[in-house]
């Protein structure tokens, strides 16, 4: 039987504010436990939340970038449940009236085709703290540094039909929130994580199957693998005559399987109600207009512009616009170079990207600047050095710093294009290898490569390969 | 000294007829002597008070004392006070030393007032008799066998018995006005949001408002002047200018239209209370005010609406008392669920549990629409009834309570009878309106209160009417006989 997979994602994005959503505590990651939790975060008697207005601006940015409707009036609600890392016994979230809703986002699939994923809503909420079960000898430690960190929960419609589509969508959102500057998207630190709602149905069926929710997936790879194994599990279950139970499951990456979370007897009733401590969020058109005017160029627009202006392939444009920083770096190289966008793309995606990956650096921390790279590529373009030599210069820049020009001079890497000099080199090589010359002239044209290699070797790679070719051909004919 | 009002004591301090230290010593001595018979205080902060009094006297001798500098008062134990136990009348917080001052406490401290202690109250302000406190019931100084009202019963009893010249309170459904009425005091509940809620332990956030219990409207005006005003730490606090309340006290009330709702004079109102209130309305009429009969639609639904909305919010507000970070924690926890259930089972009293259960129920899936949502809709209608009434009248007047102080234990086993005590006061909370109660008569030696309700932010008008009434009457000067002797 043929099955269709149906996936919807709930992505939790930590908003990049300096202070928490309802208190003045810092949100910096990695501080000593409970050093970034004030009385409001600790839920002390008598304290009250006060909304950090910056999160509203960030949510509006997201809404604008995904063609969502921005609610002129939205409210906070309390989600009530007991847990030690939830200090107030309720989480302040949005329930009935989220700040933005009803948008969409275009994703590009692996075959290059595009697909639209509808966004149901995105709402503001506070994060909980962390329970630490290790190191406390059977007790649980509570770190409330994270309690009250602002989150934007982005909920999609169940529009994705494969794990690959789910990942493509998640990546798009990831790229987008970083473009907008509303989240650092750091997945190791938990700034970007998602829950996946997964179900299967017979191909052609309209009705949705029973879904399970896979909680807290914090890498693209885990999202893909978790959904894959969950889909397999559901199909096997149904084909064996069983039924999928609506439940929350956890993905175990070590065993590559999903497991039902140990849940208490009852279904949770969160007793949502409007939070009486907070006023409704009221947003007028002027505020939306002001924010819209300040939006950066979005990934989609940038990708299309790269294809049009720089004549890049869809693939190259996609890779280069994956982050705003990378796209900016690339454009700075092209500007410095004064053209040659394909050459710049090859280098940014090739040599530079490899070097960054080797040292696990972000492009903003690149040891070769866009200006330096542009200078280097210019030297290739004006035939001062060959591409191969340029890699040497790049390595020198990367490892020891310095000026492109100075490195070329100091190391004597300047390309030899002078016909006379190359002729001398060619003569020298032909004279030294009379047997090979004989072979070539008797029809074994394959030895031509041997001569090129020898000349290049003799010139320490500096001879202009094109000139070498031309001169060799002439000399061998004569 | 204890027969003088706050305003008179302020004059005494200004003219150096007495020092803050003398005042403080005098009232502390009265607390020591008389409080055991009424249990108005949970905590007496004698050492702090004497030190603060000396500091106030020093400021005065340097010539930089503010208008309230050196005046003693007490805070309801619902307000967080730095380094001082803040129990909210509950075993749950019996061991809780607040690490910070409530905004209201800080403002009164900055004004130089001297806190003598923290007053007893119904547990988490849930009650109308001050009998649900973990620290035992408060007694009414007019008759020690009777309740002082609640939940600010400790504050009311302390001021009425002359143990302190004024005290703060909170009013969620009548918790300032009802005890003020039952103890013969002036009790002011300002407009919702007029006074910051920061540091006031939440019962029902959309209804809670801090205010004062004093002898006179003038004293209430003095204190409100300092307490009112915007606080960036409370999102629901109003960003509105604070008028000079004392300046308007003496304005004429000629031509003032006073709405008298027929529904306030229903069968539940005892004859003695009815008579006292009608006489009081006559006094206002004789001063040139015009009495206008009005109807307030849906006001009869205010008690049921209140007992849905308030417990709903309370059930959530009280979730933070879980034994994890502060307050009581059970010694018998075997697992997490146990930690919660035992801690809360031991820490909360019966009335608090009743309201948490009620609140959780009305918010539950399947019941939310029928109870909570419906109650909020009716609340809107009640609010609109008041708004309509204030299109044609300036203030609304009527009884504060249906009866004078009742006997201790009389209503503890009948929650509904207890809840009906708040039948006249709850409307103002639901609509967020300012309201006050002033003594206006007596029945069998027990005080009766007249309630005045005003439109949004009309505290000045209410205080003006109350002050004019007090200029013509002496009910506010009567003291419980057993505690009245000058040298007692």
Short mmCIF file of N, CA, C and O in Angstrom, two decimals, chain B residues 168-215:
data_model
loop_
_atom_site.label_atom_id
_atom_site.label_comp_id
_atom_site.label_asym_id
_atom_site.label_seq_id
_atom_site.Cartn_x
_atom_site.Cartn_y
_atom_site.Cartn_z
N UNK B 168 -2.77 50.26 56.01
CA UNK B 168 -3.07 49.95 54.61
C UNK B 168 -3.92 48.69 54.55
O UNK B 168 -3.94 47.89 55.49
N UNK B 169 -4.60 48.52 53.44
CA UNK B 169 -5.39 47.32 53.22
C UNK B 169 -5.47 47.03 51.75
O UNK B 169 -4.93 47.78 50.92
N UNK B 170 -6.11 45.93 51.41
CA UNK B 170 -6.38 45.63 50.00
C UNK B 170 -7.84 45.25 49.88
O UNK B 170 -8.44 44.76 50.83
N UNK B 171 -8.37 45.50 48.71
CA UNK B 171 -9.80 45.33 48.49
C UNK B 171 -10.01 44.64 47.14
O UNK B 171 -9.74 45.23 46.10
N UNK B 172 -10.44 43.39 47.17
CA UNK B 172 -10.67 42.62 45.96
C UNK B 172 -12.17 42.49 45.69
O UNK B 172 -12.60 42.43 44.54
N UNK B 173 -12.94 42.45 46.81
CA UNK B 173 -14.39 42.39 46.67
C UNK B 173 -15.07 43.17 47.77
O UNK B 173 -16.29 43.07 47.96
N UNK B 174 -14.29 43.92 48.52
CA UNK B 174 -14.84 44.70 49.64
C UNK B 174 -13.95 44.66 50.87
O UNK B 174 -14.32 45.14 51.94
N UNK B 175 -12.76 44.09 50.72
CA UNK B 175 -11.90 43.80 51.85
C UNK B 175 -11.34 45.01 52.61
O UNK B 175 -10.74 44.84 53.67
N UNK B 176 -11.52 46.21 52.08
CA UNK B 176 -11.22 47.42 52.85
C UNK B 176 -12.52 48.02 53.38
O UNK B 176 -12.65 48.34 54.56
N UNK B 177 -13.50 48.14 52.49
CA UNK B 177 -14.73 48.85 52.85
C UNK B 177 -15.57 48.11 53.88
O UNK B 177 -16.12 48.71 54.79
N UNK B 178 -15.65 46.79 53.74
CA UNK B 178 -16.49 46.03 54.67
C UNK B 178 -15.92 46.06 56.10
O UNK B 178 -16.64 46.38 57.04
N UNK B 179 -14.63 45.79 56.31
CA UNK B 179 -14.10 45.92 57.67
C UNK B 179 -14.15 47.37 58.19
O UNK B 179 -14.35 47.60 59.38
N UNK B 180 -13.96 48.35 57.28
CA UNK B 180 -14.07 49.74 57.70
C UNK B 180 -15.49 49.99 58.24
O UNK B 180 -15.67 50.60 59.31
N UNK B 181 -16.49 49.47 57.53
CA UNK B 181 -17.88 49.66 57.96
C UNK B 181 -18.12 48.97 59.30
O UNK B 181 -18.74 49.54 60.21
N UNK B 182 -17.60 47.76 59.44
CA UNK B 182 -17.85 46.99 60.66
C UNK B 182 -17.07 47.51 61.86
O UNK B 182 -17.38 47.18 63.00
N UNK B 183 -16.03 48.32 61.61
CA UNK B 183 -15.22 48.84 62.71
C UNK B 183 -15.35 50.36 62.87
O UNK B 183 -14.62 50.97 63.64
N UNK B 184 -16.27 50.97 62.12
CA UNK B 184 -16.50 52.40 62.29
C UNK B 184 -15.41 53.29 61.71
O UNK B 184 -15.11 54.36 62.25
N UNK B 185 -14.82 52.87 60.59
CA UNK B 185 -13.70 53.62 60.01
C UNK B 185 -14.03 54.12 58.60
O UNK B 185 -15.00 53.70 57.99
N UNK B 186 -13.15 54.99 58.11
CA UNK B 186 -13.16 55.38 56.71
C UNK B 186 -12.25 54.39 55.97
O UNK B 186 -11.10 54.20 56.38
N UNK B 187 -12.78 53.77 54.94
CA UNK B 187 -11.97 52.82 54.16
C UNK B 187 -12.07 53.15 52.69
O UNK B 187 -13.17 53.21 52.15
N UNK B 188 -10.93 53.39 52.07
CA UNK B 188 -10.92 53.81 50.66
C UNK B 188 -10.30 52.74 49.77
O UNK B 188 -9.16 52.31 49.99
N UNK B 189 -11.06 52.32 48.77
CA UNK B 189 -10.53 51.47 47.69
C UNK B 189 -10.45 52.34 46.45
O UNK B 189 -11.47 52.73 45.90
N UNK B 190 -9.26 52.70 46.01
CA UNK B 190 -9.12 53.56 44.82
C UNK B 190 -9.52 52.83 43.53
O UNK B 190 -9.78 51.63 43.54
N UNK B 191 -9.53 53.58 42.45
CA UNK B 191 -9.74 53.03 41.11
C UNK B 191 -8.72 51.91 40.85
O UNK B 191 -7.55 52.03 41.26
N UNK B 192 -9.16 50.85 40.16
CA UNK B 192 -8.21 49.80 39.80
C UNK B 192 -7.05 50.42 39.01
O UNK B 192 -7.27 51.12 38.03
N UNK B 193 -5.81 50.18 39.49
CA UNK B 193 -4.65 50.71 38.79
C UNK B 193 -4.17 52.06 39.31
O UNK B 193 -3.14 52.56 38.87
N UNK B 194 -4.92 52.66 40.24
CA UNK B 194 -4.49 53.96 40.80
C UNK B 194 -3.25 53.79 41.68
O UNK B 194 -2.35 54.62 41.69
N UNK B 195 -3.24 52.65 42.41
CA UNK B 195 -2.10 52.35 43.29
C UNK B 195 -1.44 51.07 42.77
O UNK B 195 -2.14 50.11 42.41
N UNK B 196 -0.14 51.06 42.70
CA UNK B 196 0.60 49.92 42.17
C UNK B 196 0.30 48.63 42.94
O UNK B 196 0.20 48.64 44.16
N UNK B 197 0.20 47.54 42.21
CA UNK B 197 0.04 46.23 42.83
C UNK B 197 1.38 45.53 43.03
O UNK B 197 1.41 44.40 43.55
N UNK B 198 2.47 46.15 42.60
CA UNK B 198 3.76 45.47 42.71
C UNK B 198 4.11 45.24 44.18
O UNK B 198 4.16 46.18 44.98
N UNK B 199 4.35 44.00 44.51
CA UNK B 199 4.71 43.67 45.89
C UNK B 199 3.52 43.39 46.79
O UNK B 199 3.68 43.17 47.98
N UNK B 200 2.35 43.42 46.19
CA UNK B 200 1.14 43.08 46.94
C UNK B 200 0.80 41.66 46.49
O UNK B 200 0.61 41.42 45.30
N UNK B 201 0.78 40.72 47.40
CA UNK B 201 0.62 39.32 47.01
C UNK B 201 -0.75 39.14 46.36
O UNK B 201 -1.77 39.46 46.96
N UNK B 202 -0.73 38.65 45.13
CA UNK B 202 -1.94 38.65 44.31
C UNK B 202 -2.95 37.62 44.80
O UNK B 202 -2.61 36.48 45.09
N UNK B 203 -4.19 38.07 44.88
CA UNK B 203 -5.32 37.16 45.09
C UNK B 203 -6.04 37.05 43.73
O UNK B 203 -5.92 36.04 43.05
N UNK B 204 -6.71 38.09 43.31
CA UNK B 204 -7.36 38.10 41.99
C UNK B 204 -6.89 39.37 41.28
O UNK B 204 -7.37 40.47 41.54
N UNK B 205 -5.93 39.18 40.38
CA UNK B 205 -5.18 40.30 39.81
C UNK B 205 -6.04 41.37 39.16
O UNK B 205 -5.68 42.54 39.18
N UNK B 206 -7.16 40.99 38.55
CA UNK B 206 -7.95 41.99 37.83
C UNK B 206 -8.89 42.75 38.77
O UNK B 206 -9.60 43.65 38.32
N UNK B 207 -8.89 42.37 40.04
CA UNK B 207 -9.80 43.00 41.00
C UNK B 207 -9.06 43.65 42.16
O UNK B 207 -9.57 44.58 42.79
N UNK B 208 -7.86 43.16 42.47
CA UNK B 208 -7.10 43.62 43.64
C UNK B 208 -6.76 45.11 43.54
O UNK B 208 -6.30 45.57 42.50
N UNK B 209 -6.95 45.82 44.61
CA UNK B 209 -6.50 47.20 44.66
C UNK B 209 -6.14 47.56 46.11
O UNK B 209 -6.86 47.19 47.04
N UNK B 210 -5.04 48.27 46.26
CA UNK B 210 -4.59 48.67 47.59
C UNK B 210 -5.26 49.97 48.00
O UNK B 210 -5.55 50.82 47.16
N UNK B 211 -5.49 50.11 49.28
CA UNK B 211 -6.07 51.35 49.80
C UNK B 211 -5.75 51.50 51.28
O UNK B 211 -4.79 50.90 51.77
N UNK B 212 -6.56 52.30 51.97
CA UNK B 212 -6.25 52.62 53.37
C UNK B 212 -7.48 52.54 54.26
O UNK B 212 -8.61 52.69 53.81
N UNK B 213 -7.20 52.31 55.54
CA UNK B 213 -8.22 52.39 56.59
C UNK B 213 -7.78 53.46 57.58
O UNK B 213 -6.69 53.37 58.15
N UNK B 214 -8.63 54.47 57.75
CA UNK B 214 -8.29 55.62 58.58
C UNK B 214 -9.54 56.04 59.35
O UNK B 214 -10.63 55.51 59.13
N UNK B 215 -9.37 57.03 60.25
CA UNK B 215 -10.55 57.58 60.92
C UNK B 215 -11.34 58.50 59.98
O UNK B 215 -12.55 58.49 59.96
#
